[in-house]
mmCIF file of C-alpha atoms and ligand atoms in Angstrom:
data_model
loop_
_atom_site.group_PDB
_atom_site.id
_atom_site.type_symbol
_atom_site.label_atom_id
_atom_site.label_comp_id
_atom_site.label_asym_id
_atom_site.label_seq_id
_atom_site.Cartn_x
_atom_site.Cartn_y
_atom_site.Cartn_z
ATOM 1 C CA UNK O 18 -48.231 17.796 -22.204
ATOM 2 C CA UNK O 19 -49.582 14.277 -23.367
ATOM 3 C CA UNK O 20 -50.160 13.269 -26.316
ATOM 4 C CA UNK O 21 -54.558 12.229 -26.309
ATOM 5 C CA UNK O 22 -56.591 10.961 -28.564
ATOM 6 C CA UNK O 23 -59.609 13.587 -28.282
ATOM 7 C CA UNK O 24 -59.045 17.264 -28.948
ATOM 8 C CA UNK O 25 -62.695 18.240 -27.928
ATOM 9 C CA UNK O 26 -62.468 21.400 -25.920
ATOM 10 C CA UNK O 27 -58.563 20.956 -25.929
ATOM 11 C CA UNK O 28 -55.509 23.470 -26.777
ATOM 12 C CA UNK O 29 -52.866 22.785 -28.816
ATOM 13 C CA UNK O 30 -50.358 24.441 -27.824
ATOM 14 C CA UNK O 31 -47.184 22.384 -29.997
ATOM 15 C CA UNK O 32 -46.828 19.076 -32.012
ATOM 16 C CA UNK O 33 -46.411 16.855 -29.670
ATOM 17 C CA UNK O 34 -49.813 17.087 -28.099
ATOM 18 C CA UNK O 35 -50.723 15.280 -31.170
ATOM 19 C CA UNK O 36 -50.957 10.930 -31.243
ATOM 20 C CA UNK O 37 -50.378 9.348 -34.468
ATOM 21 C CA UNK O 38 -54.386 8.699 -34.767
ATOM 22 C CA UNK O 39 -55.452 11.809 -34.385
ATOM 23 C CA UNK O 40 -53.158 13.449 -36.989
ATOM 24 C CA UNK O 41 -54.238 10.948 -39.532
ATOM 25 C CA UNK O 42 -57.709 11.648 -38.386
ATOM 26 C CA UNK O 43 -57.633 15.672 -38.547
ATOM 27 C CA UNK O 44 -55.820 14.584 -42.102
ATOM 28 C CA UNK O 45 -59.001 12.546 -43.721
ATOM 29 C CA UNK O 46 -61.398 15.120 -42.500
ATOM 30 C CA UNK O 47 -59.373 17.529 -44.294
ATOM 31 C CA UNK O 48 -59.472 15.604 -47.211
ATOM 32 C CA UNK O 49 -63.118 14.888 -46.754
ATOM 33 C CA UNK O 50 -63.630 19.260 -46.375
ATOM 34 C CA UNK O 51 -61.407 19.453 -49.416
ATOM 35 C CA UNK O 52 -63.413 17.203 -51.525
ATOM 36 C CA UNK O 53 -66.834 19.279 -50.088
ATOM 37 C CA UNK O 54 -69.089 21.821 -52.282
ATOM 38 C CA UNK O 55 -69.117 25.021 -49.781
ATOM 39 C CA UNK O 56 -72.605 25.168 -48.957
ATOM 40 C CA UNK O 57 -74.823 27.235 -46.381
ATOM 41 C CA UNK O 58 -74.856 25.702 -42.883
ATOM 42 C CA UNK O 59 -77.027 26.809 -40.233
ATOM 43 C CA UNK O 60 -74.234 29.121 -37.460
ATOM 44 C CA UNK O 61 -73.443 27.141 -35.228
ATOM 45 C CA UNK O 62 -73.340 28.489 -31.678
ATOM 46 C CA UNK O 63 -69.786 29.267 -31.187
ATOM 47 C CA UNK O 64 -67.975 32.417 -31.855
ATOM 48 C CA UNK O 65 -63.843 31.564 -32.517
ATOM 49 C CA UNK O 66 -61.721 34.461 -31.110
ATOM 50 C CA UNK O 67 -58.578 35.536 -33.041
ATOM 51 C CA UNK O 68 -56.007 37.542 -31.597
ATOM 52 C CA UNK O 69 -52.890 38.332 -33.499
ATOM 53 C CA UNK O 70 -50.508 40.118 -32.315
ATOM 54 C CA UNK O 71 -48.489 39.897 -34.944
ATOM 55 C CA UNK O 72 -48.738 40.607 -38.835
ATOM 56 C CA UNK O 73 -50.476 37.527 -40.742
ATOM 57 C CA UNK O 74 -51.695 36.870 -43.930
ATOM 58 C CA UNK O 75 -52.002 33.018 -44.599
ATOM 59 C CA UNK O 76 -53.088 32.277 -40.713
ATOM 60 C CA UNK O 77 -55.565 34.384 -40.036
ATOM 61 C CA UNK O 78 -57.549 34.194 -42.947
ATOM 62 C CA UNK O 79 -57.446 30.664 -43.809
ATOM 63 C CA UNK O 80 -59.158 30.005 -39.930
ATOM 64 C CA UNK O 81 -61.355 32.507 -41.053
ATOM 65 C CA UNK O 82 -62.302 31.055 -44.273
ATOM 66 C CA UNK O 83 -62.217 27.700 -41.557
ATOM 67 C CA UNK O 84 -64.796 29.062 -39.444
ATOM 68 C CA UNK O 85 -66.832 30.174 -42.903
ATOM 69 C CA UNK O 86 -66.817 26.420 -44.279
ATOM 70 C CA UNK O 87 -67.703 25.109 -41.123
ATOM 71 C CA UNK O 88 -70.738 27.370 -39.825
ATOM 72 C CA UNK O 89 -68.485 28.749 -37.183
ATOM 73 C CA UNK O 90 -68.699 32.855 -36.536
ATOM 74 C CA UNK O 91 -64.658 34.196 -36.550
ATOM 75 C CA UNK O 92 -64.130 37.214 -34.360
ATOM 76 C CA UNK O 93 -61.182 39.222 -35.071
ATOM 77 C CA UNK O 94 -59.405 41.216 -32.514
ATOM 78 C CA UNK O 95 -57.621 44.353 -33.453
ATOM 79 C CA UNK O 96 -55.024 44.592 -31.483
ATOM 80 C CA UNK O 97 -53.351 47.729 -32.799
ATOM 81 C CA UNK O 98 -56.723 49.118 -31.776
ATOM 82 C CA UNK O 99 -57.415 47.333 -28.790
ATOM 83 C CA UNK O 100 -57.145 48.248 -25.118
ATOM 84 C CA UNK O 101 -53.426 46.331 -25.480
ATOM 85 C CA UNK O 102 -52.309 49.963 -26.646
ATOM 86 C CA UNK O 103 -53.076 51.971 -22.898
ATOM 87 C CA UNK O 104 -50.884 48.828 -21.165
ATOM 88 C CA UNK O 105 -53.793 46.117 -20.598
ATOM 89 C CA UNK O 106 -51.588 42.840 -20.412
ATOM 90 C CA UNK O 107 -52.347 39.344 -22.748
ATOM 91 C CA UNK O 108 -53.557 37.627 -19.620
ATOM 92 C CA UNK O 109 -56.157 40.262 -18.876
ATOM 93 C CA UNK O 110 -57.353 41.219 -22.569
ATOM 94 C CA UNK O 111 -57.106 36.897 -23.137
ATOM 95 C CA UNK O 112 -60.236 37.255 -20.024
ATOM 96 C CA UNK O 113 -62.048 40.042 -21.845
ATOM 97 C CA UNK O 114 -62.117 38.050 -24.890
ATOM 98 C CA UNK O 115 -63.049 34.762 -23.169
ATOM 99 C CA UNK O 116 -65.888 36.969 -21.062
ATOM 100 C CA UNK O 117 -67.231 38.318 -23.675
ATOM 101 C CA UNK O 118 -67.853 34.951 -24.753
ATOM 102 C CA UNK O 119 -65.855 33.661 -27.386
ATOM 103 C CA UNK O 120 -66.018 29.220 -27.480
ATOM 104 C CA UNK O 121 -61.906 29.210 -28.347
ATOM 105 C CA UNK O 122 -59.357 31.664 -28.884
ATOM 106 C CA UNK O 123 -56.352 31.640 -32.237
ATOM 107 C CA UNK O 124 -53.733 33.128 -30.794
ATOM 108 C CA UNK O 125 -50.013 34.932 -32.440
ATOM 109 C CA UNK O 126 -47.133 36.741 -30.220
ATOM 110 C CA UNK O 127 -43.917 37.021 -30.426
ATOM 111 C CA UNK O 128 -43.019 35.423 -26.874
ATOM 112 C CA UNK O 129 -42.330 32.021 -26.714
ATOM 113 C CA UNK O 130 -44.522 30.244 -24.394
ATOM 114 C CA UNK O 131 -47.226 32.451 -24.232
ATOM 115 C CA UNK O 132 -50.400 30.927 -25.062
ATOM 116 C CA UNK O 133 -48.902 27.959 -22.378
ATOM 117 C CA UNK O 134 -49.271 30.870 -19.991
ATOM 118 C CA UNK O 135 -52.573 31.450 -21.658
ATOM 119 C CA UNK O 136 -54.138 28.184 -20.627
ATOM 120 C CA UNK O 137 -53.359 28.552 -16.786
ATOM 121 C CA UNK O 138 -55.945 31.912 -16.874
ATOM 122 C CA UNK O 139 -58.434 30.831 -19.463
ATOM 123 C CA UNK O 140 -61.358 28.106 -19.741
ATOM 124 C CA UNK O 141 -61.428 27.922 -23.596
ATOM 125 C CA UNK O 142 -59.030 26.508 -26.368
ATOM 126 C CA UNK O 143 -56.293 28.063 -27.052
ATOM 127 C CA UNK O 144 -54.618 27.371 -30.373
ATOM 128 C CA UNK O 145 -51.444 28.728 -30.950
ATOM 129 C CA UNK O 146 -50.962 30.076 -33.988
ATOM 130 C CA UNK O 147 -47.282 31.076 -33.661
ATOM 131 C CA UNK O 148 -45.163 32.220 -30.128
ATOM 132 C CA UNK O 149 -41.665 33.674 -30.887
ATOM 133 C CA UNK O 150 -39.293 31.170 -31.869
ATOM 134 C CA UNK O 151 -41.372 27.919 -30.139
ATOM 135 C CA UNK O 152 -43.978 26.305 -32.292
ATOM 136 C CA UNK O 153 -46.695 27.212 -35.315
ATOM 137 C CA UNK O 154 -48.946 23.716 -35.096
ATOM 138 C CA UNK O 155 -51.101 24.275 -37.612
ATOM 139 C CA UNK O 156 -48.489 25.018 -39.904
ATOM 140 C CA UNK O 157 -46.460 21.902 -39.116
ATOM 141 C CA UNK O 158 -50.261 19.878 -39.743
ATOM 142 C CA UNK O 159 -50.790 21.433 -42.841
ATOM 143 C CA UNK O 160 -47.091 20.760 -44.296
ATOM 144 C CA UNK O 161 -47.573 17.393 -43.056
ATOM 145 C CA UNK O 162 -51.227 17.448 -45.114
ATOM 146 C CA UNK O 163 -49.682 18.692 -48.041
ATOM 147 C CA UNK O 164 -46.524 15.991 -48.479
ATOM 148 C CA UNK O 165 -49.276 13.847 -47.718
ATOM 149 C CA UNK O 166 -51.499 14.776 -50.350
ATOM 150 C CA UNK O 167 -48.278 15.672 -52.998
ATOM 151 C CA UNK O 168 -46.832 12.725 -52.820
ATOM 152 C CA UNK O 169 -48.739 9.999 -51.261
ATOM 153 C CA UNK O 170 -47.082 9.131 -48.149
ATOM 154 C CA UNK O 171 -44.734 10.367 -45.758
ATOM 155 C CA UNK O 172 -43.007 7.616 -44.690
ATOM 156 C CA UNK O 173 -39.557 7.288 -45.725
ATOM 157 C CA UNK O 174 -39.018 10.680 -47.520
ATOM 158 C CA UNK O 175 -36.345 13.410 -46.759
ATOM 159 C CA UNK O 176 -37.185 16.573 -45.842
ATOM 160 C CA UNK O 177 -34.499 19.029 -46.229
ATOM 161 C CA UNK O 178 -35.150 22.528 -44.709
ATOM 162 C CA UNK O 179 -33.246 25.499 -45.204
ATOM 163 C CA UNK O 180 -32.240 28.469 -43.519
ATOM 164 C CA UNK O 181 -32.783 29.974 -41.121
ATOM 165 C CA UNK O 182 -33.832 26.869 -38.514
ATOM 166 C CA UNK O 183 -32.530 28.960 -35.251
ATOM 167 C CA UNK O 184 -35.399 31.554 -35.359
ATOM 168 C CA UNK O 185 -38.424 29.824 -36.871
ATOM 169 C CA UNK O 186 -41.494 28.330 -35.755
ATOM 170 C CA UNK O 187 -42.347 26.694 -38.373
ATOM 171 C CA UNK O 188 -38.991 24.629 -38.862
ATOM 172 C CA UNK O 189 -39.648 23.512 -34.876
ATOM 173 C CA UNK O 190 -43.528 22.568 -35.477
ATOM 174 C CA UNK O 191 -42.439 20.625 -38.499
ATOM 175 C CA UNK O 192 -38.667 19.235 -36.980
ATOM 176 C CA UNK O 193 -41.413 17.569 -34.151
ATOM 177 C CA UNK O 194 -44.330 16.485 -36.296
ATOM 178 C CA UNK O 195 -42.212 14.830 -39.531
ATOM 179 C CA UNK O 196 -40.545 12.565 -37.856
ATOM 180 C CA UNK O 197 -43.573 11.342 -36.335
ATOM 181 C CA UNK O 198 -44.854 10.013 -39.193
ATOM 182 C CA UNK O 199 -41.488 7.993 -40.559
ATOM 183 C CA UNK O 200 -39.985 10.950 -42.188
ATOM 184 C CA UNK O 201 -36.217 11.844 -42.151
ATOM 185 C CA UNK O 202 -34.861 15.555 -41.321
ATOM 186 C CA UNK O 203 -32.060 17.185 -43.295
ATOM 187 C CA UNK O 204 -31.010 20.810 -42.529
ATOM 188 C CA UNK O 205 -29.369 23.493 -44.447
ATOM 189 C CA UNK O 206 -27.984 26.904 -43.944
ATOM 190 C CA UNK O 207 -25.074 28.767 -41.914
ATOM 191 C CA UNK O 208 -23.725 27.611 -38.692
ATOM 192 C CA UNK O 209 -25.253 30.353 -36.718
ATOM 193 C CA UNK O 210 -28.915 29.837 -38.472
ATOM 194 C CA UNK O 211 -28.933 25.940 -38.294
ATOM 195 C CA UNK O 212 -28.052 24.376 -35.159
ATOM 196 C CA UNK O 213 -26.699 20.730 -35.441
ATOM 197 C CA UNK O 214 -28.426 17.621 -33.336
ATOM 198 C CA UNK O 215 -26.250 18.404 -30.289
ATOM 199 C CA UNK O 216 -27.901 21.914 -29.720
ATOM 200 C CA UNK O 217 -31.361 20.991 -30.145
ATOM 201 C CA UNK O 218 -31.189 17.172 -28.937
ATOM 202 C CA UNK O 219 -32.751 15.885 -32.222
ATOM 203 C CA UNK O 220 -31.991 13.657 -34.811
ATOM 204 C CA UNK O 221 -30.895 15.390 -38.692
ATOM 205 C CA UNK O 222 -28.765 15.328 -40.837
ATOM 206 C CA UNK O 223 -26.902 19.218 -41.651
ATOM 207 C CA UNK O 224 -25.336 19.938 -45.143
ATOM 208 C CA UNK O 225 -23.778 23.603 -45.315
ATOM 209 C CA UNK O 226 -23.961 23.586 -48.932
ATOM 210 C CA UNK O 227 -27.321 23.870 -50.276
ATOM 211 C CA UNK O 228 -26.799 21.809 -53.358
ATOM 212 C CA UNK O 229 -25.731 18.742 -51.631
ATOM 213 C CA UNK O 230 -29.145 18.734 -49.634
ATOM 214 C CA UNK O 231 -31.091 19.095 -53.091
ATOM 215 C CA UNK O 232 -29.697 16.055 -54.351
ATOM 216 C CA UNK O 233 -30.921 14.008 -51.485
ATOM 217 C CA UNK O 234 -34.265 15.396 -51.066
ATOM 218 C CA UNK O 235 -37.682 14.250 -51.841
ATOM 219 C CA UNK O 236 -38.942 17.555 -50.148
ATOM 220 C CA UNK O 237 -37.368 21.381 -50.275
ATOM 221 C CA UNK O 238 -38.395 23.260 -47.561
ATOM 222 C CA UNK O 239 -37.804 26.491 -47.990
ATOM 223 C CA UNK O 240 -38.042 29.118 -44.162
ATOM 224 C CA UNK O 241 -38.468 33.340 -44.130
ATOM 225 C CA UNK O 242 -34.637 34.977 -42.848
ATOM 226 C CA UNK O 243 -37.185 35.788 -39.814
ATOM 227 C CA UNK O 244 -34.605 39.328 -39.597
ATOM 228 C CA UNK O 245 -37.196 40.710 -36.989
ATOM 229 C CA UNK O 246 -35.822 38.487 -34.553
ATOM 230 C CA UNK O 247 -32.247 37.743 -35.426
ATOM 231 C CA UNK O 248 -29.168 39.435 -34.133
ATOM 232 C CA UNK O 249 -27.124 41.467 -36.529
ATOM 233 C CA UNK O 250 -24.281 38.638 -36.246
ATOM 234 C CA UNK O 251 -25.610 35.544 -37.664
ATOM 235 C CA UNK O 252 -25.015 36.055 -41.969
ATOM 236 C CA UNK O 253 -22.950 38.540 -42.966
ATOM 237 C CA UNK O 254 -25.667 40.027 -44.958
ATOM 238 C CA UNK O 255 -28.633 38.669 -46.483
ATOM 239 C CA UNK O 256 -26.907 38.917 -50.422
ATOM 240 C CA UNK O 257 -24.604 36.536 -48.919
ATOM 241 C CA UNK O 258 -26.669 34.270 -47.243
ATOM 242 C CA UNK O 259 -28.423 34.321 -50.800
ATOM 243 C CA UNK O 260 -25.496 33.998 -52.688
ATOM 244 C CA UNK O 261 -24.751 30.751 -51.030
ATOM 245 C CA UNK O 262 -28.318 29.218 -49.506
ATOM 246 C CA UNK O 263 -31.025 30.856 -51.880
ATOM 247 C CA UNK O 264 -32.969 28.488 -53.954
ATOM 248 C CA UNK O 265 -32.989 29.557 -57.960
ATOM 249 C CA UNK O 266 -33.720 27.881 -60.885
ATOM 250 C CA UNK O 267 -29.953 26.841 -61.459
ATOM 251 C CA UNK O 268 -29.705 24.864 -58.072
ATOM 252 C CA UNK O 269 -33.315 23.888 -58.826
ATOM 253 C CA UNK O 270 -31.987 20.862 -61.430
ATOM 254 C CA UNK O 271 -30.342 19.065 -58.524
ATOM 255 C CA UNK O 272 -33.559 18.500 -57.339
ATOM 256 C CA UNK O 273 -35.092 15.295 -58.196
ATOM 257 C CA UNK O 274 -38.284 15.428 -61.009
ATOM 258 C CA UNK O 275 -40.791 13.996 -58.231
ATOM 259 C CA UNK O 276 -39.393 16.397 -55.477
ATOM 260 C CA UNK O 277 -41.908 19.185 -54.200
ATOM 261 C CA UNK O 278 -40.710 22.912 -53.034
ATOM 262 C CA UNK O 279 -42.134 23.998 -50.333
ATOM 263 C CA UNK O 280 -41.910 27.835 -48.153
ATOM 264 C CA UNK O 281 -44.918 28.689 -45.127
ATOM 265 C CA UNK O 282 -44.728 32.105 -46.512
ATOM 266 C CA UNK O 283 -43.893 35.157 -46.257
ATOM 267 C CA UNK O 284 -41.509 34.650 -48.519
ATOM 268 C CA UNK O 285 -38.596 36.966 -49.261
ATOM 269 C CA UNK O 286 -38.144 37.150 -52.824
ATOM 270 C CA UNK O 287 -34.344 37.441 -54.045
ATOM 271 C CA UNK O 288 -33.842 36.346 -50.728
ATOM 272 C CA UNK O 289 -35.122 32.912 -49.910
ATOM 273 C CA UNK O 290 -35.925 32.029 -53.206
ATOM 274 C CA UNK O 291 -35.659 33.960 -56.708
ATOM 275 C CA UNK O 292 -39.009 34.624 -59.078
ATOM 276 C CA UNK O 293 -38.021 31.611 -61.453
ATOM 277 C CA UNK O 294 -38.247 29.243 -58.773
ATOM 278 C CA UNK O 295 -41.814 29.942 -58.478
ATOM 279 C CA UNK O 296 -42.709 29.380 -61.920
ATOM 280 C CA UNK O 297 -41.227 25.604 -61.208
ATOM 281 C CA UNK O 298 -43.987 22.415 -61.547
ATOM 282 C CA UNK O 299 -42.442 21.477 -58.410
ATOM 283 C CA UNK O 300 -43.219 24.231 -56.162
ATOM 284 C CA UNK O 301 -46.232 23.924 -54.172
ATOM 285 C CA UNK O 302 -46.460 27.073 -51.938
ATOM 286 C CA UNK O 303 -50.095 27.836 -52.961
ATOM 287 C CA UNK O 304 -51.164 24.426 -52.435
ATOM 288 C CA UNK O 305 -50.040 24.680 -48.615
ATOM 289 C CA UNK O 306 -52.243 27.974 -48.601
ATOM 290 C CA UNK O 307 -55.588 25.999 -49.523
ATOM 291 C CA UNK O 308 -54.610 22.857 -47.796
ATOM 292 C CA UNK O 309 -54.218 25.320 -44.274
ATOM 293 C CA UNK O 310 -57.838 25.985 -44.861
ATOM 294 C CA UNK O 311 -59.105 22.671 -44.555
ATOM 295 C CA UNK O 312 -56.505 21.048 -42.099
ATOM 296 C CA UNK O 313 -57.379 24.236 -39.706
ATOM 297 C CA UNK O 314 -61.674 23.759 -40.444
ATOM 298 C CA UNK O 315 -61.002 19.729 -39.643
ATOM 299 C CA UNK O 316 -58.326 20.616 -36.859
ATOM 300 C CA UNK O 317 -62.094 23.065 -35.386
ATOM 301 C CA UNK O 318 -64.228 20.354 -35.762
ATOM 302 C CA UNK O 319 -62.419 18.444 -33.322
ATOM 303 C CA UNK O 320 -61.829 20.723 -30.896
ATOM 304 C CA UNK O 321 -64.914 22.649 -31.349
ATOM 305 C CA UNK O 322 -67.273 19.648 -31.996
ATOM 306 C CA UNK O 323 -68.929 20.427 -34.914
ATOM 307 C CA UNK O 324 -69.542 17.708 -37.068
ATOM 308 C CA UNK O 325 -68.771 17.406 -40.745
HETATM 309 N N1 CP Z 427 -47.053 30.730 -42.390
HETATM 310 C C1 CP Z 427 -47.300 31.482 -41.911
HETATM 311 O O1 CP Z 427 -47.798 31.599 -40.690
HETATM 312 O O2 CP Z 427 -47.892 32.594 -42.703
HETATM 313 P P1 CP Z 427 -48.781 33.985 -42.205
HETATM 314 O O3 CP Z 427 -47.751 35.097 -41.046
HETATM 315 O O4 CP Z 427 -48.826 35.083 -43.346
HETATM 316 O O5 CP Z 427 -49.691 33.788 -41.207
#
């Protein structure tokens, strides 16, 4: 899938589809939207379908809030009470939703690559809101936007990704996007959850000691332990993982004063981080959520052709 300058009527399945010009355009538009007052807009004759086969708080509601900003209608399909429970396949469900008249579809699903399969069936654009362990491109966009707005620039910044890299679609999207924007990536965690460059084919530093990683980092991006995707053999216990790699106020002493702490959410308090980390002034977790609305609104305006 090659990068393209225009996203109009195109699907977004992975970050490699985005070129630098498009990313910058989305960021500029997100910044404009962030400053714009919320006003009543005429309702655009477009409907965004939201089809989530996995739970979500941030992604689904920020797409809804983004629609509100743009005057687009968001139509939530409740998968639990849909005909999926009667055995309808995801392809047939998506085709039905398309036939109902939605203009674009946001999809989250536990199977990696499912959105790639859907675009073979559908005429409308598909936005990947997280497919298994593969990608979460709008999270990658909002994380990069947060680093840019909080630190001034991404170029030359050292981003430490901590925890369950192996099963994290957020890590995969960030490891694809941030180097494009000039960041250096480091990963930190047990070897079972943090594969090295030889396994992934990507260039990054590996830290097996979180204190060393924190001393190096401008950004510490903690990841959720994806226990629903892991086998039972990756870590001896969550407690052991937390003791070795969890972020605490004590460990934060190693992080530079101007560095920031991120987490895509939802976080497991007491596993990836402790309550006192949330009180640290370098924490930007809710800023990520806030930025997600504007970045997704900017992306939707590009894909659905809504002027802002
Ligand atoms: N970061 C993220 O995707 O959160 P949700 O699962 O709540 O959407």
